[in-house]
Amino acid sequence: MKAAMIFDMDGTLFQTISILEASLHDTFQRLRDEGMWRGDTPLEIYREIMGVPLSVVWKTLLPRHPLHIHGKVNDIFHEKLIDNIQKGNGALYPHTEEILAYLSGRGFPIFVASNGYPHYLKAIIESFHLDQWILDCYSIQEIHSDDKGELIRKIKEDHNLTHGVVIGDRLSDFKGAEANHFLSIGCAFDFSQEKELSEADIVIGDLLEVKEYLEVMK
């Protein structure tokens, strides 16, 4: 069996930045309207932590708000994200469809392991018809942990995988690959950080480089 290709979604396949600003602004405008926030939308702070579990996001952006408010804000944020995706405002990274078609056509099983919520991931997959290549999409919400390595392990066990490659943009992806004895490929895209990318086995600047790497390894 060929190596499983396990992709992160945000910042790897999907250009979250294309809908992030509008969705975050809309969310914090709702908070301002309801008297729960003053000042600008903390977009820069969110960019710095992009890719961490959403529970961490709201603890970071709203440290003085109680947990039940975090839950409400999370629901609003996802509502805005999905609305933007369904309106066609989002975008995939260049060559996403090409690399997925290439991998699928050559028998590499493709999965997604994401910190995103299931209904959000479903909106992306349906809007861009990614299910023609992706066998299964896993959300961190499916396990009782915020550890990406545990999510990758679930994919590994569910599909009896013996070897694989994890393609992502953040440290959690690379550490998750290492914990499961998989190769890691770091994507130097919008939300990646140089220090974190140094933990990846391979670093790429374009998804087509995955194809080039695999061809060299034949």
PDB file of C-alpha atoms in Angstrom, residues 4-152:
ATOM      1  CA  ALA A   4      -1.176   7.796   3.083  1.00  0.00           C
ATOM      2  CA  MET A   5      -1.134  11.534   2.442  1.00  0.00           C
ATOM      3  CA  ILE A   6      -2.616  13.383   5.422  1.00  0.00           C
ATOM      4  CA  PHE A   7      -3.231  17.076   4.805  1.00  0.00           C
ATOM      5  CA  ASP A   8      -4.014  19.846   7.218  1.00  0.00           C
ATOM      6  CA  MET A   9      -6.820  22.080   5.921  1.00  0.00           C
ATOM      7  CA  ASP A  10      -6.406  25.689   7.113  1.00  0.00           C
ATOM      8  CA  GLY A  11      -3.264  27.279   5.761  1.00  0.00           C
ATOM      9  CA  THR A  12      -2.374  24.160   3.759  1.00  0.00           C
ATOM     10  CA  LEU A  13      -5.165  23.331   1.295  1.00  0.00           C
ATOM     11  CA  PHE A  14      -7.595  26.141   2.056  1.00  0.00           C
ATOM     12  CA  GLN A  15      -6.526  29.786   2.050  1.00  0.00           C
ATOM     13  CA  THR A  16      -8.227  30.653   5.304  1.00  0.00           C
ATOM     14  CA  ILE A  17      -6.805  34.142   5.044  1.00  0.00           C
ATOM     15  CA  SER A  18      -9.172  34.754   2.123  1.00  0.00           C
ATOM     16  CA  ILE A  19     -12.188  34.735   4.476  1.00  0.00           C
ATOM     17  CA  LEU A  20     -10.552  35.155   7.868  1.00  0.00           C
ATOM     18  CA  GLU A  21     -10.464  38.921   8.098  1.00  0.00           C
ATOM     19  CA  ALA A  22     -14.082  39.443   7.068  1.00  0.00           C
ATOM     20  CA  SER A  23     -15.354  36.626   9.293  1.00  0.00           C
ATOM     21  CA  LEU A  24     -13.385  37.761  12.326  1.00  0.00           C
ATOM     22  CA  HIS A  25     -14.428  41.386  11.846  1.00  0.00           C
ATOM     23  CA  ASP A  26     -18.083  40.344  11.571  1.00  0.00           C
ATOM     24  CA  THR A  27     -17.763  38.257  14.734  1.00  0.00           C
ATOM     25  CA  PHE A  28     -16.218  41.039  16.789  1.00  0.00           C
ATOM     26  CA  GLN A  29     -18.700  43.541  15.396  1.00  0.00           C
ATOM     27  CA  ARG A  30     -21.434  41.345  16.865  1.00  0.00           C
ATOM     28  CA  LEU A  31     -19.594  41.487  20.193  1.00  0.00           C
ATOM     29  CA  ARG A  32     -19.319  45.254  19.937  1.00  0.00           C
ATOM     30  CA  ASP A  33     -23.001  45.543  19.121  1.00  0.00           C
ATOM     31  CA  GLU A  34     -23.833  43.480  22.213  1.00  0.00           C
ATOM     32  CA  GLY A  35     -21.509  45.514  24.443  1.00  0.00           C
ATOM     33  CA  MET A  36     -19.027  42.673  24.979  1.00  0.00           C
ATOM     34  CA  TRP A  37     -16.032  44.159  23.151  1.00  0.00           C
ATOM     35  CA  ARG A  38     -14.360  47.514  22.681  1.00  0.00           C
ATOM     36  CA  GLY A  39     -11.648  48.412  20.242  1.00  0.00           C
ATOM     37  CA  ASP A  40     -10.341  46.871  17.053  1.00  0.00           C
ATOM     38  CA  THR A  41     -10.631  43.272  15.943  1.00  0.00           C
ATOM     39  CA  PRO A  42      -7.510  41.376  17.180  1.00  0.00           C
ATOM     40  CA  LEU A  43      -6.649  40.078  13.725  1.00  0.00           C
ATOM     41  CA  GLU A  44      -2.863  40.163  14.151  1.00  0.00           C
ATOM     42  CA  ILE A  45      -3.023  38.123  17.345  1.00  0.00           C
ATOM     43  CA  TYR A  46      -5.174  35.540  15.583  1.00  0.00           C
ATOM     44  CA  ARG A  47      -2.700  35.299  12.710  1.00  0.00           C
ATOM     45  CA  GLU A  48       0.065  34.508  15.178  1.00  0.00           C
ATOM     46  CA  ILE A  49      -1.845  31.552  16.655  1.00  0.00           C
ATOM     47  CA  MET A  50      -3.597  30.342  13.519  1.00  0.00           C
ATOM     48  CA  GLY A  51      -3.759  26.540  13.507  1.00  0.00           C
ATOM     49  CA  VAL A  52      -4.152  26.012  17.249  1.00  0.00           C
ATOM     50  CA  PRO A  53      -7.394  24.458  18.586  1.00  0.00           C
ATOM     51  CA  LEU A  54     -10.274  26.928  18.740  1.00  0.00           C
ATOM     52  CA  SER A  55     -10.556  26.592  22.499  1.00  0.00           C
ATOM     53  CA  VAL A  56      -7.069  28.106  22.660  1.00  0.00           C
ATOM     54  CA  VAL A  57      -8.005  30.787  20.120  1.00  0.00           C
ATOM     55  CA  TRP A  58     -10.795  32.213  22.249  1.00  0.00           C
ATOM     56  CA  LYS A  59      -8.832  31.945  25.484  1.00  0.00           C
ATOM     57  CA  THR A  60      -6.146  34.011  23.762  1.00  0.00           C
ATOM     58  CA  LEU A  61      -8.382  36.590  22.068  1.00  0.00           C
ATOM     59  CA  LEU A  62     -10.909  36.866  24.905  1.00  0.00           C
ATOM     60  CA  PRO A  63      -8.917  36.133  28.079  1.00  0.00           C
ATOM     61  CA  ARG A  64     -11.288  38.128  30.311  1.00  0.00           C
ATOM     62  CA  HIS A  65     -14.493  36.574  28.978  1.00  0.00           C
ATOM     63  CA  PRO A  66     -16.061  33.482  30.596  1.00  0.00           C
ATOM     64  CA  LEU A  67     -16.087  30.120  28.847  1.00  0.00           C
ATOM     65  CA  HIS A  68     -19.774  30.284  27.922  1.00  0.00           C
ATOM     66  CA  ILE A  69     -19.034  33.471  25.960  1.00  0.00           C
ATOM     67  CA  HIS A  70     -16.177  31.680  24.218  1.00  0.00           C
ATOM     68  CA  GLY A  71     -18.672  29.071  23.092  1.00  0.00           C
ATOM     69  CA  LYS A  72     -21.080  31.691  21.786  1.00  0.00           C
ATOM     70  CA  VAL A  73     -18.319  33.547  19.935  1.00  0.00           C
ATOM     71  CA  ASN A  74     -17.088  30.302  18.417  1.00  0.00           C
ATOM     72  CA  ASP A  75     -20.565  29.586  17.050  1.00  0.00           C
ATOM     73  CA  ILE A  76     -20.805  33.093  15.559  1.00  0.00           C
ATOM     74  CA  PHE A  77     -17.354  32.814  14.004  1.00  0.00           C
ATOM     75  CA  HIS A  78     -18.166  29.516  12.323  1.00  0.00           C
ATOM     76  CA  GLU A  79     -21.448  30.897  11.075  1.00  0.00           C
ATOM     77  CA  LYS A  80     -19.548  33.751   9.413  1.00  0.00           C
ATOM     78  CA  LEU A  81     -16.834  31.474   8.023  1.00  0.00           C
ATOM     79  CA  ILE A  82     -19.313  29.071   6.464  1.00  0.00           C
ATOM     80  CA  ASP A  83     -21.383  31.926   5.082  1.00  0.00           C
ATOM     81  CA  ASN A  84     -18.314  33.326   3.331  1.00  0.00           C
ATOM     82  CA  ILE A  85     -17.337  29.916   1.970  1.00  0.00           C
ATOM     83  CA  GLN A  86     -20.821  29.278   0.587  1.00  0.00           C
ATOM     84  CA  LYS A  87     -20.854  32.736  -1.000  1.00  0.00           C
ATOM     85  CA  GLY A  88     -17.723  31.781  -2.928  1.00  0.00           C
ATOM     86  CA  ASN A  89     -15.399  34.138  -1.084  1.00  0.00           C
ATOM     87  CA  GLY A  90     -12.856  31.485  -0.093  1.00  0.00           C
ATOM     88  CA  ALA A  91     -10.040  30.002  -2.156  1.00  0.00           C
ATOM     89  CA  LEU A  92      -7.773  26.975  -2.285  1.00  0.00           C
ATOM     90  CA  TYR A  93      -4.022  27.375  -2.459  1.00  0.00           C
ATOM     91  CA  PRO A  94      -2.534  27.253  -5.968  1.00  0.00           C
ATOM     92  CA  HIS A  95      -2.298  23.728  -7.390  1.00  0.00           C
ATOM     93  CA  THR A  96      -4.397  22.143  -4.627  1.00  0.00           C
ATOM     94  CA  GLU A  97      -6.687  20.372  -7.083  1.00  0.00           C
ATOM     95  CA  GLU A  98      -3.772  19.379  -9.279  1.00  0.00           C
ATOM     96  CA  ILE A  99      -1.797  17.738  -6.469  1.00  0.00           C
ATOM     97  CA  LEU A 100      -4.849  15.975  -5.041  1.00  0.00           C
ATOM     98  CA  ALA A 101      -5.766  14.616  -8.471  1.00  0.00           C
ATOM     99  CA  TYR A 102      -2.179  13.498  -9.028  1.00  0.00           C
ATOM    100  CA  LEU A 103      -1.967  11.690  -5.685  1.00  0.00           C
ATOM    101  CA  SER A 104      -5.373  10.080  -6.006  1.00  0.00           C
ATOM    102  CA  GLY A 105      -4.706   8.979  -9.570  1.00  0.00           C
ATOM    103  CA  ARG A 106      -1.549   7.195  -8.480  1.00  0.00           C
ATOM    104  CA  GLY A 107      -3.166   5.333  -5.636  1.00  0.00           C
ATOM    105  CA  PHE A 108      -2.094   7.417  -2.640  1.00  0.00           C
ATOM    106  CA  PRO A 109      -4.948   7.436  -0.087  1.00  0.00           C
ATOM    107  CA  ILE A 110      -5.703  11.036   0.931  1.00  0.00           C
ATOM    108  CA  PHE A 111      -7.049  12.226   4.280  1.00  0.00           C
ATOM    109  CA  VAL A 112      -7.531  15.511   6.095  1.00  0.00           C
ATOM    110  CA  ALA A 113      -6.623  16.002   9.773  1.00  0.00           C
ATOM    111  CA  SER A 114      -7.746  19.416  10.950  1.00  0.00           C
ATOM    112  CA  ASN A 115      -8.371  21.489  14.069  1.00  0.00           C
ATOM    113  CA  GLY A 116     -11.422  22.887  12.270  1.00  0.00           C
ATOM    114  CA  TYR A 117     -14.968  21.945  13.225  1.00  0.00           C
ATOM    115  CA  PRO A 118     -16.785  19.258  11.187  1.00  0.00           C
ATOM    116  CA  HIS A 119     -19.455  21.526   9.653  1.00  0.00           C
ATOM    117  CA  TYR A 120     -16.791  24.057   8.651  1.00  0.00           C
ATOM    118  CA  LEU A 121     -14.637  21.391   7.014  1.00  0.00           C
ATOM    119  CA  LYS A 122     -17.696  19.953   5.288  1.00  0.00           C
ATOM    120  CA  ALA A 123     -18.486  23.377   3.816  1.00  0.00           C
ATOM    121  CA  ILE A 124     -15.002  23.621   2.311  1.00  0.00           C
ATOM    122  CA  ILE A 125     -15.020  20.088   0.921  1.00  0.00           C
ATOM    123  CA  GLU A 126     -18.487  20.458  -0.600  1.00  0.00           C
ATOM    124  CA  SER A 127     -17.884  23.944  -2.029  1.00  0.00           C
ATOM    125  CA  PHE A 128     -14.680  22.883  -3.781  1.00  0.00           C
ATOM    126  CA  HIS A 129     -15.737  19.268  -4.524  1.00  0.00           C
ATOM    127  CA  LEU A 130     -12.694  17.891  -2.730  1.00  0.00           C
ATOM    128  CA  ASP A 131     -14.485  14.663  -1.847  1.00  0.00           C
ATOM    129  CA  GLN A 132     -13.637  13.330  -5.310  1.00  0.00           C
ATOM    130  CA  TRP A 133     -10.068  12.907  -4.020  1.00  0.00           C
ATOM    131  CA  ILE A 134     -10.205  12.945  -0.218  1.00  0.00           C
ATOM    132  CA  LEU A 135     -11.200   9.604   1.306  1.00  0.00           C
ATOM    133  CA  ASP A 136     -12.050  10.929   4.751  1.00  0.00           C
ATOM    134  CA  CYS A 137     -11.877  14.179   6.705  1.00  0.00           C
ATOM    135  CA  TYR A 138     -11.112  14.136  10.430  1.00  0.00           C
ATOM    136  CA  SER A 139     -11.786  16.968  12.863  1.00  0.00           C
ATOM    137  CA  ILE A 140     -10.115  17.395  16.245  1.00  0.00           C
ATOM    138  CA  GLN A 141     -13.665  17.425  17.626  1.00  0.00           C
ATOM    139  CA  GLU A 142     -13.805  13.662  17.032  1.00  0.00           C
ATOM    140  CA  ILE A 143     -11.320  12.905  19.803  1.00  0.00           C
ATOM    141  CA  HIS A 144     -11.059  13.819  23.470  1.00  0.00           C
ATOM    142  CA  SER A 145      -7.815  15.702  23.020  1.00  0.00           C
ATOM    143  CA  ASP A 146      -6.372  18.822  21.393  1.00  0.00           C
ATOM    144  CA  ASP A 147      -3.339  16.798  20.322  1.00  0.00           C
ATOM    145  CA  LYS A 148      -2.991  16.617  16.527  1.00  0.00           C
ATOM    146  CA  GLY A 149      -0.864  13.525  16.971  1.00  0.00           C
ATOM    147  CA  GLU A 150      -3.826  11.722  18.532  1.00  0.00           C
ATOM    148  CA  LEU A 151      -6.005  12.708  15.578  1.00  0.00           C
ATOM    149  CA  ILE A 152      -3.431  11.398  13.124  1.00  0.00           C
TER     150      ILE A 152
END
